[in-house]
Short mmCIF file of C-alpha atoms in Angstrom, two decimals:
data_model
loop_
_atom_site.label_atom_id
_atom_site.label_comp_id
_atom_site.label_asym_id
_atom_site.label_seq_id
_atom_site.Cartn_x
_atom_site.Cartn_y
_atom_site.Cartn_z
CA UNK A 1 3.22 17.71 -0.53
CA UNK A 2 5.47 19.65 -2.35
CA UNK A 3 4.18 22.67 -4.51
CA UNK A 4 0.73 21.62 -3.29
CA UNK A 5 -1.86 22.30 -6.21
CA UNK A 6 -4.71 20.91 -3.81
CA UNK A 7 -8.55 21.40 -3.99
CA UNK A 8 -10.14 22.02 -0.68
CA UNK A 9 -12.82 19.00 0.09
CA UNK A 10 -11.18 17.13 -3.17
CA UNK A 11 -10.72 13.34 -2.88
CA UNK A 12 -9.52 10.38 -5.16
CA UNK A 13 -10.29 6.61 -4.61
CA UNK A 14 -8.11 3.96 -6.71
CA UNK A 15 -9.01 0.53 -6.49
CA UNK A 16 -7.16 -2.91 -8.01
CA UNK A 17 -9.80 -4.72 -9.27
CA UNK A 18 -7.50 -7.54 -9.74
CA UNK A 19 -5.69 -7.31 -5.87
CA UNK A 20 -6.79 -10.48 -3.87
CA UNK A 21 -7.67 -12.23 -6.53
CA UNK A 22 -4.22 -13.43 -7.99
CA UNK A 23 -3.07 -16.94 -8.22
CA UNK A 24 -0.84 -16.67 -5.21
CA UNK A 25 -4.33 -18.17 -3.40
CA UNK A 26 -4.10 -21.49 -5.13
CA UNK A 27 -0.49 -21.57 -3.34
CA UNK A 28 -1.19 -20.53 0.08
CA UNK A 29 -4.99 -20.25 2.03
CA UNK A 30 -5.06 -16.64 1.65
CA UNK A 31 -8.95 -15.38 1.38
CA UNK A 32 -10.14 -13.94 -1.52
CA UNK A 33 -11.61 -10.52 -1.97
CA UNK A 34 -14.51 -10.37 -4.76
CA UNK A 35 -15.52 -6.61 -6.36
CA UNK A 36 -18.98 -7.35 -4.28
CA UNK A 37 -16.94 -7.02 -1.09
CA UNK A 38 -14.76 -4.13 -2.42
CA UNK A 39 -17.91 -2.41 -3.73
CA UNK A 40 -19.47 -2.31 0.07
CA UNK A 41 -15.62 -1.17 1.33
CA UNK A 42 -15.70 1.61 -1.28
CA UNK A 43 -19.31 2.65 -0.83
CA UNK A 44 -18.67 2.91 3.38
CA UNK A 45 -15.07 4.87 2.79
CA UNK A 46 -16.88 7.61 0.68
CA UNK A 47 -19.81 8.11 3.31
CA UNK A 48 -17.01 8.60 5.77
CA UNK A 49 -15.16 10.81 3.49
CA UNK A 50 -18.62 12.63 2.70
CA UNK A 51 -19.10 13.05 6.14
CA UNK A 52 -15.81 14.73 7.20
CA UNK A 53 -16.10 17.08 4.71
CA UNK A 54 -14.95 15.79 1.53
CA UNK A 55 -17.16 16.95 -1.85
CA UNK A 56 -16.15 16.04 -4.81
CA UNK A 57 -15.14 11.90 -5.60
CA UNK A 58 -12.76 10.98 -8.23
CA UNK A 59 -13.01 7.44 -9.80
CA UNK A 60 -12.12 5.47 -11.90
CA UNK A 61 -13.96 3.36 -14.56
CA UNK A 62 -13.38 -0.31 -14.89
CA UNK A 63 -14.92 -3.49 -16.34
CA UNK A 64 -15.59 -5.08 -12.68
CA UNK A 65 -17.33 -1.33 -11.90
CA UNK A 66 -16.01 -1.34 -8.34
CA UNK A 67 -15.91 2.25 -7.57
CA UNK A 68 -18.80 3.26 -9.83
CA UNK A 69 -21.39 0.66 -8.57
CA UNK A 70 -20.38 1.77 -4.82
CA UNK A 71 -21.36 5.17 -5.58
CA UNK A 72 -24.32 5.14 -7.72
CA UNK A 73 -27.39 4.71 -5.50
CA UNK A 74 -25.51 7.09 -2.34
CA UNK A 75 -27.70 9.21 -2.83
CA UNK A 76 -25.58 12.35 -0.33
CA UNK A 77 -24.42 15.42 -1.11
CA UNK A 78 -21.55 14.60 -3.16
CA UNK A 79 -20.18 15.12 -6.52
CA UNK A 80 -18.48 12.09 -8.25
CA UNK A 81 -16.43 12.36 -11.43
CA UNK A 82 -15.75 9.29 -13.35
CA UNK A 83 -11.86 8.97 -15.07
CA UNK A 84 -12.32 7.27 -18.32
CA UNK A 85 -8.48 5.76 -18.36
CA UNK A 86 -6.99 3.40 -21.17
CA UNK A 87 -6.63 0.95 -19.02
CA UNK A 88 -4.68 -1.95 -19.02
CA UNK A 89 -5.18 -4.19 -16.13
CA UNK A 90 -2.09 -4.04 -14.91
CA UNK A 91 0.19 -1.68 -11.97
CA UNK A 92 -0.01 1.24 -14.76
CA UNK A 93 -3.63 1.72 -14.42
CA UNK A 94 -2.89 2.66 -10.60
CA UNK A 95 -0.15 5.06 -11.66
CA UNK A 96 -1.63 6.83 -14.31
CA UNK A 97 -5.03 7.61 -11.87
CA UNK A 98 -2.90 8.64 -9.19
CA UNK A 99 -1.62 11.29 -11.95
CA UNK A 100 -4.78 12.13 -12.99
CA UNK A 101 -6.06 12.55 -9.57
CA UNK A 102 -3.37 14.82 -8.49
CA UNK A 103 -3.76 17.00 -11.18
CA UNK A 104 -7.71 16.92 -10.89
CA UNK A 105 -5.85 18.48 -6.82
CA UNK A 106 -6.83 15.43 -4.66
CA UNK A 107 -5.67 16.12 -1.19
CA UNK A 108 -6.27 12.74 -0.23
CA UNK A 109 -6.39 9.62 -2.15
CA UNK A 110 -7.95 6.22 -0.72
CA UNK A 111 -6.49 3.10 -2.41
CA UNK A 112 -7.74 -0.42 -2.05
CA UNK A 113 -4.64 -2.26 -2.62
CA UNK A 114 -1.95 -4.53 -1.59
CA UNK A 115 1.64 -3.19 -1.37
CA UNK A 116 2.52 -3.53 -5.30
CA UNK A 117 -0.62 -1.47 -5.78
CA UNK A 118 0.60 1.24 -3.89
CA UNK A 119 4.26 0.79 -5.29
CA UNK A 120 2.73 1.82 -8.49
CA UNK A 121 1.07 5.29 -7.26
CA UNK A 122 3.74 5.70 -5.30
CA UNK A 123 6.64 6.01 -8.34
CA UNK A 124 3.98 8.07 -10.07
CA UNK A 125 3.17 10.25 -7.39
CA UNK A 126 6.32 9.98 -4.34
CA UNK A 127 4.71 12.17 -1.84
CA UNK A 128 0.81 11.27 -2.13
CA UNK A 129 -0.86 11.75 0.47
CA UNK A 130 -2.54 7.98 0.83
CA UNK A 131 -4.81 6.32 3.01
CA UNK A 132 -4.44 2.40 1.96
CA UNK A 133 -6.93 -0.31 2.67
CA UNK A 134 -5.76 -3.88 2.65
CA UNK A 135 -6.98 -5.72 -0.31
CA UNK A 136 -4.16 -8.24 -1.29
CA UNK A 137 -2.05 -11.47 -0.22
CA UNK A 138 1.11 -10.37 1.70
CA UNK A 139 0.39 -6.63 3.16
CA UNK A 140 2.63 -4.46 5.33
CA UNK A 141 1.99 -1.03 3.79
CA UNK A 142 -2.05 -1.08 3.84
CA UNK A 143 -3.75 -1.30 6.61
CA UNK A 144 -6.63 -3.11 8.11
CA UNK A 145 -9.13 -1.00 9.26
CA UNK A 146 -12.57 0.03 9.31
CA UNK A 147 -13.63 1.78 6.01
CA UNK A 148 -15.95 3.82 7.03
CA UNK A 149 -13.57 4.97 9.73
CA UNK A 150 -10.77 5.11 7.01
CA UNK A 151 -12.61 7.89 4.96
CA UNK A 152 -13.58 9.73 7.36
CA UNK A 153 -9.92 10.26 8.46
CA UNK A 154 -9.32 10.66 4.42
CA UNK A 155 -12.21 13.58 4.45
CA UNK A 156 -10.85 15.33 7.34
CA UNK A 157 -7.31 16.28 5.56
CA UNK A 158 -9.41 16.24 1.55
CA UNK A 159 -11.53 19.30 3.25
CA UNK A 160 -8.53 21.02 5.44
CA UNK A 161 -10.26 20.61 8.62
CA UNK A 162 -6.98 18.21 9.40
CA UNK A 163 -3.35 19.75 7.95
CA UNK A 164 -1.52 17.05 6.03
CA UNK A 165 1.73 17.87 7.94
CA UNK A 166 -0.56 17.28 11.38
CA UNK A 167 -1.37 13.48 11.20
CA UNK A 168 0.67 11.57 8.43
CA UNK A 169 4.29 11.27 8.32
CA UNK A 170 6.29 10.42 5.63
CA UNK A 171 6.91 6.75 5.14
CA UNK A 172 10.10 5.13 4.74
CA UNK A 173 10.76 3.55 1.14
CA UNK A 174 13.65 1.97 -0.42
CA UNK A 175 15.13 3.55 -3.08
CA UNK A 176 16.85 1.45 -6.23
CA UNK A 177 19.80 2.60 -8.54
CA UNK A 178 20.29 -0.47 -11.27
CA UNK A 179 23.25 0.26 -13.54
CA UNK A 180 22.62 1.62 -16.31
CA UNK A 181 18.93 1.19 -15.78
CA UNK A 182 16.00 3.46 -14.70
CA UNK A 183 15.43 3.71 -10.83
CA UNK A 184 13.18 2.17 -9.01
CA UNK A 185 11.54 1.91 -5.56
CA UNK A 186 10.07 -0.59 -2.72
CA UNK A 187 7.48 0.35 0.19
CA UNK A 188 8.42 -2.47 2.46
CA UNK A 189 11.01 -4.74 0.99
CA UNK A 190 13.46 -5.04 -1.48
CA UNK A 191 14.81 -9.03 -2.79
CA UNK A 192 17.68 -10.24 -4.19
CA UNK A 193 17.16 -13.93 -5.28
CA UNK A 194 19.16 -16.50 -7.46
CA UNK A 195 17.41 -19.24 -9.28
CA UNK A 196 14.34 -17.29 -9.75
CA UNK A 197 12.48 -15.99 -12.76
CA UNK A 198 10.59 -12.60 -13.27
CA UNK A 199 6.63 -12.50 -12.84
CA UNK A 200 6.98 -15.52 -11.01
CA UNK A 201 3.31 -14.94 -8.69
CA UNK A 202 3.98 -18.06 -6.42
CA UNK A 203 5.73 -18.10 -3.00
CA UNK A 204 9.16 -17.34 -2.81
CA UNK A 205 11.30 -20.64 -2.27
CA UNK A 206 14.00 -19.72 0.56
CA UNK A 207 16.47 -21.64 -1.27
CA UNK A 208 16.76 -18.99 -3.51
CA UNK A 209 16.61 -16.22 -1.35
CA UNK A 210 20.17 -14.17 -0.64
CA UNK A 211 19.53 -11.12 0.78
CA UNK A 212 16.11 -9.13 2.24
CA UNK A 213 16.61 -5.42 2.30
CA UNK A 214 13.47 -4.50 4.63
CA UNK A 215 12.13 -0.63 5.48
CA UNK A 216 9.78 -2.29 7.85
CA UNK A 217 10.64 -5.61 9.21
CA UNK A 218 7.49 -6.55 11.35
CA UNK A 219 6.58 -9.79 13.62
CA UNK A 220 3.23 -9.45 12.72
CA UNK A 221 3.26 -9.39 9.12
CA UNK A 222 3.95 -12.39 6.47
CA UNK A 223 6.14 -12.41 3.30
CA UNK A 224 9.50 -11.32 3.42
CA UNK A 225 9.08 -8.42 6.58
CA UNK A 226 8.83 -11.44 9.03
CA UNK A 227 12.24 -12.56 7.96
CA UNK A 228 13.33 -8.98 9.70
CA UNK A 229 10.52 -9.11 11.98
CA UNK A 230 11.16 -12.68 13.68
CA UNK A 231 15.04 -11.45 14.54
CA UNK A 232 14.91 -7.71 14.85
CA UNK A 233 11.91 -6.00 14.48
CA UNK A 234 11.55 -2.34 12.91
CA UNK A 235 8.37 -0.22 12.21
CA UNK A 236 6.94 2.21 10.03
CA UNK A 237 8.53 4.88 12.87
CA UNK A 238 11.88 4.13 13.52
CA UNK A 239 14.77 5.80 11.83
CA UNK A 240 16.16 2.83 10.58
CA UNK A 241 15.73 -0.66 8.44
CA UNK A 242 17.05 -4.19 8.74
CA UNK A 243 19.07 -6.13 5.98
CA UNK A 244 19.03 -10.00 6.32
CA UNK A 245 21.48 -12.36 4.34
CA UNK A 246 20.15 -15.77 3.62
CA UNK A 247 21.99 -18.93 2.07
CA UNK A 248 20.36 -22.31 2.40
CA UNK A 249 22.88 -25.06 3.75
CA UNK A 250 25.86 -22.47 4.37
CA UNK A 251 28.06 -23.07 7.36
CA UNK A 252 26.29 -21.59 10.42
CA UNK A 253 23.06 -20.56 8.73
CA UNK A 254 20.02 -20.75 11.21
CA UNK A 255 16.81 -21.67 10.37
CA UNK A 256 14.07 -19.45 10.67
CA UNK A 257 10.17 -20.62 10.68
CA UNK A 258 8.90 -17.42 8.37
CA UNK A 259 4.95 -16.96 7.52
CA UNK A 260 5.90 -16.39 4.00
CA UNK A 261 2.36 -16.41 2.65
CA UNK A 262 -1.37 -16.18 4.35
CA UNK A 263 -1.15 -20.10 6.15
CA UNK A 264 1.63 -21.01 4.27
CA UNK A 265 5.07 -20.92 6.84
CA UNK A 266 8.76 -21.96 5.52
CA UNK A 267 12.22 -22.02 6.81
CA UNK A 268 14.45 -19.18 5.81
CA UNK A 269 18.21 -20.08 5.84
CA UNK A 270 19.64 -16.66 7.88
CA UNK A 271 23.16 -16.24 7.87
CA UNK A 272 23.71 -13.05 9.36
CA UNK A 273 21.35 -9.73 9.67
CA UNK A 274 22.22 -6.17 10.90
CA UNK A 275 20.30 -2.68 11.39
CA UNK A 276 21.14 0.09 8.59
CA UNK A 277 20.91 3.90 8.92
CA UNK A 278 18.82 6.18 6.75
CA UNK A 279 20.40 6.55 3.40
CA UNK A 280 23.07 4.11 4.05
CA UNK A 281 24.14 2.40 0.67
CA UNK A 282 23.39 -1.07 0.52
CA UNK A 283 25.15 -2.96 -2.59
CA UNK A 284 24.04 -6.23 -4.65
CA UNK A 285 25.75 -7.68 -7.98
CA UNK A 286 24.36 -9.83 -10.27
CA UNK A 287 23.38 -12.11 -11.62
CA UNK A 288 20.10 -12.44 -9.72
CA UNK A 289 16.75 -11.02 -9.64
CA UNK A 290 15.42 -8.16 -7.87
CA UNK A 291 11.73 -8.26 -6.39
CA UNK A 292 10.19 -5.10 -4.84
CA UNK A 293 7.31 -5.40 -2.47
CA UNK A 294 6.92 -9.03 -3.52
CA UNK A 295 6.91 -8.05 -7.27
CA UNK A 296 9.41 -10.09 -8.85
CA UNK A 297 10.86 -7.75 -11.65
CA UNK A 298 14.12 -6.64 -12.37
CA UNK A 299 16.88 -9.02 -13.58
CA UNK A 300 20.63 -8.12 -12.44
CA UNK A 301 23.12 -9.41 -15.62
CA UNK A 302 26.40 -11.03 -14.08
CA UNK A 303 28.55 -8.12 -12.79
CA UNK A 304 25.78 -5.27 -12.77
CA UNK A 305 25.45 -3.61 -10.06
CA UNK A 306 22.55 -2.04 -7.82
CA UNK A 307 22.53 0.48 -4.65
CA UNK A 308 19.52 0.22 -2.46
CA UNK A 309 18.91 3.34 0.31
CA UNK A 310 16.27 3.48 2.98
CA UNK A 311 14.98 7.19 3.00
CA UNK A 312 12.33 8.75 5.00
CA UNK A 313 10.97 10.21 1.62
CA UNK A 314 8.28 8.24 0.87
CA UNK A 315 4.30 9.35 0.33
CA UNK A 316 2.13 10.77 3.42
CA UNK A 317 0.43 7.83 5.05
CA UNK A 318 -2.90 9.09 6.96
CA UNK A 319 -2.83 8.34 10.73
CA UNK A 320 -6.63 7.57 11.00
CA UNK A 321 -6.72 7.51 14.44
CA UNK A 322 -4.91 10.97 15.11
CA UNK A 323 -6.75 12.81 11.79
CA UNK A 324 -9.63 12.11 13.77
CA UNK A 325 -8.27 12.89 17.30
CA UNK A 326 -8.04 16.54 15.59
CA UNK A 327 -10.84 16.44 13.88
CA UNK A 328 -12.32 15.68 17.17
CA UNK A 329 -10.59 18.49 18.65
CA UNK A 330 -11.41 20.96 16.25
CA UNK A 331 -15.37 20.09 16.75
CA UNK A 332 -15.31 19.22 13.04
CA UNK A 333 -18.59 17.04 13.01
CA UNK A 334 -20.11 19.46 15.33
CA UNK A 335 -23.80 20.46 14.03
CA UNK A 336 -21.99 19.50 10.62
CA UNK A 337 -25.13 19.35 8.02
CA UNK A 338 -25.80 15.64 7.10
CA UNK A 339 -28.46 13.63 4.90
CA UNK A 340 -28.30 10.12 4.50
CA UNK A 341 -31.30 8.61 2.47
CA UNK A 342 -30.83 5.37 3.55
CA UNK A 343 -30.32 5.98 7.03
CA UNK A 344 -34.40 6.14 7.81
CA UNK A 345 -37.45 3.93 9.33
CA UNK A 346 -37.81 0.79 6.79
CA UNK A 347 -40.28 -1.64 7.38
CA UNK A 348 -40.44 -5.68 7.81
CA UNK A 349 -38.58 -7.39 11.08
CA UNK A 350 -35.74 -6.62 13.04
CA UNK A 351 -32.17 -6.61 12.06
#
């Protein structure tokens, strides 16, 4: 991280209380994730973090007391400082605790998310240094992984027994110049659709779709990266992104079966697609609306303009497997001190 103001063994954990839980389910048959489930995620995530190293737990407070009811009965050797935030339940609330908890000198945040979640700490905080869990409808940039697993990886960097610069990489992003607008920014995938409204929460309709600006265009992912993914597929790694023009009924268009929402599939009418370099300048003109990460936001006026780039200068994503692989290395949870209260004989049956 640039000018890094970090706090050795210092960790912050953000969690949408709203992510999986959004109407989009009523469209598709995505699951649904209650603050019950989250609670157990975030309670297993700290004990890993705890037991890598990390010492001190920012959260946050909020009505559904996600992060605060994991933590209370823990019972380890940890401190855990509670952000009293004005929040609003909306993207903001992520932003403004990924401010707080970079001042407060988290060297590792843990965010239980979907991709707009981390959108939002991201343009608050570009190069954070995140370790997303998959929480909402149509993820590419969170993963799915273990929690407990997850934290420790988190812990490892939080205490310095892992470097930052060792074991995650800067992701690609895509960055947004609107005319005569502020800036703005996508993790995976950037939109441009006709016929479409902002805040609009359902499925996109592929009819309206014209073009899919993708940093990561992945087979194995649903919502607009398949579109990419299904043709040419690019990952988080390579150097480069995919851009894929759609126009339903257009001479030559092909259609493409896309997974555009958790067991929901529909045809995409493709048209043409190509691979773009790093910071090559991709142009759209409205009128037409711009949705980031699925998010659909930003209205183009007939004739205005926007330039979308995709740059390798996005936040530190943790590498759980190779944070550990060094942590492993390093003997870091060698005769490491460790108390666990609830890891003891307890009576009754088996199981």
């Amino acid at each position: 991280m640039s000018g890094d103001s970090t706090r050795p063994g210092h960790l912050g954990i953000i969690v949408n209380p709203l992510s999986g839980r959004d109407v989009r389910r009523l469209a598709a048959r995505a699951h649904s994730e209650s603050p019950q489930s989250k609670r157990n995620t975030v309670a297993r995530a700290v004990i890993g973090a705890a037991a890598a190293g990390a010492t001190d737990f920012y959260l946050v407070r909020e009505p559904f007391q996600i992060a605060t009811g994991a933590v209370e009965n823990l019972r380890i050797d940890a401190r855990f400082e509670v952000l009293d935030l004005p929040l609003t339940m909306r993207a903001e609330d992520s932003a403004l605790a990924a401010r707080r908890m970079r001042e407060a000198g988290c060297g590792a945040l843990i965010v239980l998310g979907g991709d707009g979640t981390n959108r939002a700490i991201v343009r608050s905080w570009r190069d954070a240094p995140l370790m997303p869990l998959s929480t909402g409808t149509n993820n590419v940039f969170p993963r799915m992984i273990e929690a407990t697993v997850a934290g420790a990886a988190a812990g490892a960097v939080a205490s310095r027994g892992v470097a930052l610069a060792e074991a995650a990489p800067r992701a690609k992003l895509i960055e947004v110049e609107i005319e005569d607008e502020p800036d703005d920014l996508a993790l995976v995938d950037a939109a441009f659709l006709v016929g479409d409204h902002a805040g609009n929460l359902l499925p996109f309709d592929p009819h309206h779709l014209r073009t899919a600006v993708l940093a990561r265009a992945e087979a194995g992912a649903v919502g607009m990266s398949p579109i990419g993914g299904l043709i040419d597929p690019c990952g988080a790694g390579d150097d480069f992104g995919v851009v894929v023009d759609c126009e339903a009924h257009a001479p030559g268009a092909r259609e493409l079966l896309v997974p555009v929402s958790p067991g929901l599939y529909r045809k995409v009418f493709v048209t043409r697609h190509r691979r773009v370099s790093l910071d090559e300048p991709l142009r759209l003109t409205g009128p037409g609306l711009l949705a980031f990460d699925g998010d659909r936001e930003r209205e183009l006026a007939p004739g205005q303009r926007a330039t979308l780039r995709i740059a390798r200068r996005g936040p530190h994503v943790l590498d759980a497997e190779r944070c550990l692989a060094l942590a492993a290395e390093r003997g870091l949870f060698v005769d490491r001190a460790w108390n666990d209260p609830y890891d003891g004989p307890r009576g009754g049956g088996c199981c």
